[in-house]
């Protein structure tokens, strides 16, 4: 069963056609990554799914229900952690659940501990490192009641070491909680390491250029990025993307 269905969506801003006949789905408990040229409309797609924009044509469905223009249907994690500076780490991670009238403090404390953030529950965002803030932001997404999490390049601002650490932590946490995830990244290696499928968008106006099924079993070992199969697939996707640039 498809968790998210993008059904032949078009979106223009004035005379600028951004998305053209875009169609794909994300299944239950699936991790799907989207890659494509810069400016191809990936963030516009997330704004459509999140209800900030409405498509000119086509339909967006979540759990079988039309969500065109409907805000609050998904859990969204942007490039920056977007933690509220006047709330502590614990207060930030329960925010999504709190808005929907749920109290998740016990679960939140357990997840904070598993994320290696014990002792920082009452710290404010400015007292946390970038990686710690990203962990808190993702915990907040998991505690929100929506069935789909959209992640928009959440690790792009991190240094390479922290980024690799966060990728492994994200996979470990996701495999425990198994939510459907749609993930935007410009990093092919990141997409291959994390995903079940990769959707390659064309240049603007964006449409689905090609879809790749990632063949690696789970749980993923970080050393998989050095295998011949991984490197060959990375080269294939890179060649496809290079043609679009």
Tab-separated table of C-alpha atoms in Angstrom:
chain	number	residue	atom	x	y	z
A	1	UNK	CA	0.000	0.000	0.000
A	2	UNK	CA	1.309	3.456	-0.919
A	3	UNK	CA	1.717	5.783	2.034
A	4	UNK	CA	2.239	8.809	-0.232
A	5	UNK	CA	1.079	9.072	-3.822
A	6	UNK	CA	2.119	11.945	-6.099
A	7	UNK	CA	-0.295	11.667	-9.015
A	8	UNK	CA	0.728	13.595	-12.173
A	9	UNK	CA	1.381	16.888	-10.393
A	10	UNK	CA	2.116	20.153	-12.231
A	11	UNK	CA	3.218	23.378	-10.560
A	12	UNK	CA	4.041	26.753	-12.090
A	13	UNK	CA	4.922	30.151	-10.677
A	14	UNK	CA	3.776	32.633	-13.297
A	15	UNK	CA	5.282	31.514	-16.610
A	16	UNK	CA	7.875	29.356	-14.852
A	17	UNK	CA	6.885	25.670	-14.979
A	18	UNK	CA	8.657	23.986	-12.044
A	19	UNK	CA	7.102	20.495	-11.844
A	20	UNK	CA	5.694	18.703	-14.893
A	21	UNK	CA	3.530	15.579	-14.713
A	22	UNK	CA	5.400	14.411	-11.596
A	23	UNK	CA	4.326	10.953	-10.441
A	24	UNK	CA	5.763	8.548	-7.842
A	25	UNK	CA	4.866	6.967	-4.510
A	26	UNK	CA	6.347	6.138	-1.118
A	27	UNK	CA	5.200	2.869	0.400
A	28	UNK	CA	4.519	1.960	4.017
A	29	UNK	CA	7.726	2.013	6.100
A	30	UNK	CA	9.838	2.822	3.026
A	31	UNK	CA	12.830	5.166	2.861
A	32	UNK	CA	12.873	7.017	-0.489
A	33	UNK	CA	15.454	9.620	-1.489
A	34	UNK	CA	15.085	12.308	-4.151
A	35	UNK	CA	18.114	13.650	-6.002
A	36	UNK	CA	18.348	15.994	-8.967
A	37	UNK	CA	20.014	19.131	-10.294
A	38	UNK	CA	20.046	22.230	-8.101
A	39	UNK	CA	16.919	24.302	-8.668
A	40	UNK	CA	14.972	21.394	-10.147
A	41	UNK	CA	12.055	21.847	-7.764
A	42	UNK	CA	12.772	19.431	-4.921
A	43	UNK	CA	11.921	21.942	-2.195
A	44	UNK	CA	8.829	23.052	-4.133
A	45	UNK	CA	7.701	19.420	-4.065
A	46	UNK	CA	8.046	19.341	-0.261
A	47	UNK	CA	6.073	22.581	0.023
A	48	UNK	CA	3.310	20.968	-2.029
A	49	UNK	CA	3.273	17.830	0.115
A	50	UNK	CA	3.260	20.014	3.243
A	51	UNK	CA	0.311	22.065	1.994
A	52	UNK	CA	2.156	25.381	1.694
A	53	UNK	CA	1.418	25.365	-2.045
A	54	UNK	CA	-1.331	23.718	-4.061
A	55	UNK	CA	-0.603	21.921	-7.351
A	56	UNK	CA	-1.990	23.439	-10.541
A	57	UNK	CA	-2.968	19.948	-11.695
A	58	UNK	CA	-2.789	16.462	-10.240
A	59	UNK	CA	-3.334	15.081	-6.777
A	60	UNK	CA	-1.315	14.372	-3.640
A	61	UNK	CA	-2.627	11.555	-1.439
A	62	UNK	CA	-1.465	10.423	1.985
A	63	UNK	CA	-2.860	7.195	3.436
A	64	UNK	CA	-5.409	7.213	0.610
A	65	UNK	CA	-6.704	10.724	1.411
A	66	UNK	CA	-6.305	13.800	-0.782
A	67	UNK	CA	-4.087	16.388	0.951
A	68	UNK	CA	-3.781	19.092	-1.723
A	69	UNK	CA	-3.233	22.351	0.172
A	70	UNK	CA	-3.666	20.666	3.564
A	71	UNK	CA	-1.191	21.787	6.228
A	72	UNK	CA	-0.157	19.545	9.110
A	73	UNK	CA	-0.498	16.233	7.229
A	74	UNK	CA	3.228	15.437	7.355
A	75	UNK	CA	6.129	15.793	9.750
A	76	UNK	CA	8.802	18.029	8.194
A	77	UNK	CA	12.477	18.381	9.101
A	78	UNK	CA	14.225	21.234	7.230
A	79	UNK	CA	17.936	21.740	6.513
A	80	UNK	CA	18.404	23.636	9.773
A	81	UNK	CA	17.131	21.992	12.978
A	82	UNK	CA	14.649	24.862	13.640
A	83	UNK	CA	14.598	24.305	17.379
A	84	UNK	CA	12.871	27.023	19.371
A	85	UNK	CA	15.630	28.889	21.259
A	86	UNK	CA	13.473	29.531	24.337
A	87	UNK	CA	12.610	25.843	24.809
A	88	UNK	CA	14.902	23.187	26.231
A	89	UNK	CA	15.892	20.097	24.255
A	90	UNK	CA	13.142	18.061	25.920
A	91	UNK	CA	10.550	20.791	25.385
A	92	UNK	CA	11.552	21.005	21.709
A	93	UNK	CA	11.317	17.286	20.967
A	94	UNK	CA	7.800	16.984	22.417
A	95	UNK	CA	6.556	20.079	20.561
A	96	UNK	CA	4.945	18.272	17.601
A	97	UNK	CA	3.116	15.835	19.866
A	98	UNK	CA	2.135	18.670	22.200
A	99	UNK	CA	0.550	20.635	19.338
A	100	UNK	CA	-1.618	17.586	18.569
A	101	UNK	CA	-2.697	17.259	22.207
A	102	UNK	CA	-0.465	14.304	23.093
A	103	UNK	CA	1.962	13.952	25.961
A	104	UNK	CA	5.084	12.031	24.923
A	105	UNK	CA	7.546	13.005	27.656
A	106	UNK	CA	8.279	9.443	28.814
A	107	UNK	CA	8.895	8.228	25.254
A	108	UNK	CA	10.886	11.382	24.498
A	109	UNK	CA	13.210	10.815	27.457
A	110	UNK	CA	13.819	7.235	26.314
A	111	UNK	CA	14.631	8.383	22.761
A	112	UNK	CA	16.864	11.180	24.051
A	113	UNK	CA	18.818	8.598	26.023
A	114	UNK	CA	19.161	6.272	23.002
A	115	UNK	CA	20.333	9.255	20.928
A	116	UNK	CA	23.213	9.832	23.337
A	117	UNK	CA	21.736	13.089	24.627
A	118	UNK	CA	21.244	12.122	28.264
A	119	UNK	CA	22.141	15.001	30.551
A	120	UNK	CA	21.140	17.597	27.945
A	121	UNK	CA	17.369	17.360	28.437
A	122	UNK	CA	17.243	20.818	30.032
A	123	UNK	CA	19.863	22.433	27.778
A	124	UNK	CA	18.874	25.107	25.276
A	125	UNK	CA	19.655	24.867	21.532
A	126	UNK	CA	22.603	27.299	21.693
A	127	UNK	CA	24.248	24.926	24.186
A	128	UNK	CA	24.100	21.980	21.744
A	129	UNK	CA	26.366	21.040	18.837
A	130	UNK	CA	24.997	20.868	15.286
A	131	UNK	CA	24.756	17.076	15.396
A	132	UNK	CA	22.966	17.168	18.749
A	133	UNK	CA	20.466	19.689	17.394
A	134	UNK	CA	19.806	17.460	14.361
A	135	UNK	CA	19.203	14.459	16.618
A	136	UNK	CA	16.715	16.487	18.643
A	137	UNK	CA	14.972	17.661	15.458
A	138	UNK	CA	14.594	14.096	14.173
A	139	UNK	CA	13.294	12.835	17.524
A	140	UNK	CA	10.689	15.622	17.342
A	141	UNK	CA	9.702	14.335	13.865
A	142	UNK	CA	9.344	10.770	15.149
A	143	UNK	CA	7.223	11.873	18.107
A	144	UNK	CA	4.846	13.830	15.875
A	145	UNK	CA	1.780	11.745	14.985
A	146	UNK	CA	1.980	12.109	11.184
A	147	UNK	CA	2.715	8.916	9.237
A	148	UNK	CA	5.212	10.484	6.778
A	149	UNK	CA	8.424	12.354	7.574
A	150	UNK	CA	9.931	14.649	4.926
A	151	UNK	CA	13.617	15.413	5.437
A	152	UNK	CA	15.080	18.270	3.366
A	153	UNK	CA	18.884	17.868	3.248
A	154	UNK	CA	19.085	17.635	7.054
A	155	UNK	CA	22.831	16.903	7.150
A	156	UNK	CA	24.075	19.339	4.485
A	157	UNK	CA	25.473	21.847	6.995
A	158	UNK	CA	27.399	19.267	9.035
A	159	UNK	CA	31.075	18.406	8.696
A	160	UNK	CA	31.903	15.085	7.032
A	161	UNK	CA	32.607	13.142	10.229
A	162	UNK	CA	29.434	14.365	11.965
A	163	UNK	CA	27.426	13.722	8.783
A	164	UNK	CA	28.543	10.073	8.621
A	165	UNK	CA	27.789	9.644	12.317
A	166	UNK	CA	24.333	11.164	11.829
A	167	UNK	CA	23.557	8.954	8.825
A	168	UNK	CA	24.277	5.836	10.878
A	169	UNK	CA	22.252	7.147	13.818
A	170	UNK	CA	19.342	8.034	11.524
A	171	UNK	CA	19.268	4.521	10.054
A	172	UNK	CA	19.511	2.844	13.460
A	173	UNK	CA	16.684	5.012	14.813
A	174	UNK	CA	14.497	4.653	11.717
A	175	UNK	CA	14.885	0.861	11.685
A	176	UNK	CA	13.527	0.780	15.248
A	177	UNK	CA	10.519	3.005	14.511
A	178	UNK	CA	9.866	2.269	10.797
A	179	UNK	CA	8.132	5.420	9.615
A	180	UNK	CA	7.812	6.289	5.928
A	181	UNK	CA	10.510	8.793	4.949
A	182	UNK	CA	10.968	11.021	1.893
A	183	UNK	CA	14.495	12.418	1.903
A	184	UNK	CA	16.031	15.172	-0.254
A	185	UNK	CA	19.802	15.098	-0.752
A	186	UNK	CA	22.431	16.165	-3.284
A	187	UNK	CA	24.777	13.445	-2.034
A	188	UNK	CA	24.534	10.223	-4.096
A	189	UNK	CA	26.490	8.181	-1.544
A	190	UNK	CA	24.155	9.341	1.228
A	191	UNK	CA	21.089	8.415	-0.835
A	192	UNK	CA	22.459	4.945	-1.593
A	193	UNK	CA	23.462	4.250	1.990
A	194	UNK	CA	20.116	5.299	3.479
A	195	UNK	CA	17.439	4.433	0.941
A	196	UNK	CA	15.252	1.626	-0.356
A	197	UNK	CA	14.688	3.552	-3.594
A	198	UNK	CA	16.170	6.655	-5.213
A	199	UNK	CA	14.133	8.924	-7.483
A	200	UNK	CA	16.154	11.010	-9.915
A	201	UNK	CA	14.434	14.202	-11.017
A	202	UNK	CA	15.176	15.916	-14.315
A	203	UNK	CA	16.156	19.550	-14.621
A	204	UNK	CA	13.317	22.089	-14.471
A	205	UNK	CA	10.538	21.507	-15.244
A	206	UNK	CA	11.132	18.486	-13.043
A	207	UNK	CA	9.724	15.102	-13.841
A	208	UNK	CA	10.878	11.616	-12.797
A	209	UNK	CA	13.916	10.891	-14.964
A	210	UNK	CA	14.650	7.460	-13.519
A	211	UNK	CA	14.053	5.356	-10.425
A	212	UNK	CA	16.700	3.157	-8.818
A	213	UNK	CA	15.922	0.282	-6.463
A	214	UNK	CA	18.712	0.009	-3.897
A	215	UNK	CA	19.655	-3.701	-3.629
A	216	UNK	CA	21.502	-3.685	-0.302
A	217	UNK	CA	20.008	-5.538	2.648
A	218	UNK	CA	19.236	-4.026	6.022
A	219	UNK	CA	20.570	-3.313	8.546
A	220	UNK	CA	23.217	-1.414	6.549
A	221	UNK	CA	26.854	-1.682	7.511
A	222	UNK	CA	28.762	1.605	6.967
A	223	UNK	CA	31.528	-0.381	5.212
A	224	UNK	CA	29.086	-1.088	2.366
A	225	UNK	CA	30.134	2.229	0.783
A	226	UNK	CA	33.507	0.661	-0.086
A	227	UNK	CA	32.110	-2.396	-1.880
A	228	UNK	CA	32.357	-2.809	-5.646
A	229	UNK	CA	28.565	-3.084	-6.060
A	230	UNK	CA	28.007	0.160	-4.152
A	231	UNK	CA	30.672	2.055	-6.110
A	232	UNK	CA	29.302	0.808	-9.453
A	233	UNK	CA	25.793	1.931	-8.572
A	234	UNK	CA	27.113	5.283	-7.376
A	235	UNK	CA	28.868	5.738	-10.733
A	236	UNK	CA	25.708	4.812	-12.649
A	237	UNK	CA	23.623	7.406	-10.798
A	238	UNK	CA	26.390	9.997	-11.123
A	239	UNK	CA	26.510	9.460	-14.904
A	240	UNK	CA	22.723	9.865	-15.154
A	241	UNK	CA	22.826	13.032	-13.064
A	242	UNK	CA	25.763	14.499	-14.991
A	243	UNK	CA	23.755	14.368	-18.214
A	244	UNK	CA	21.111	16.579	-16.591
A	245	UNK	CA	23.532	19.293	-15.436
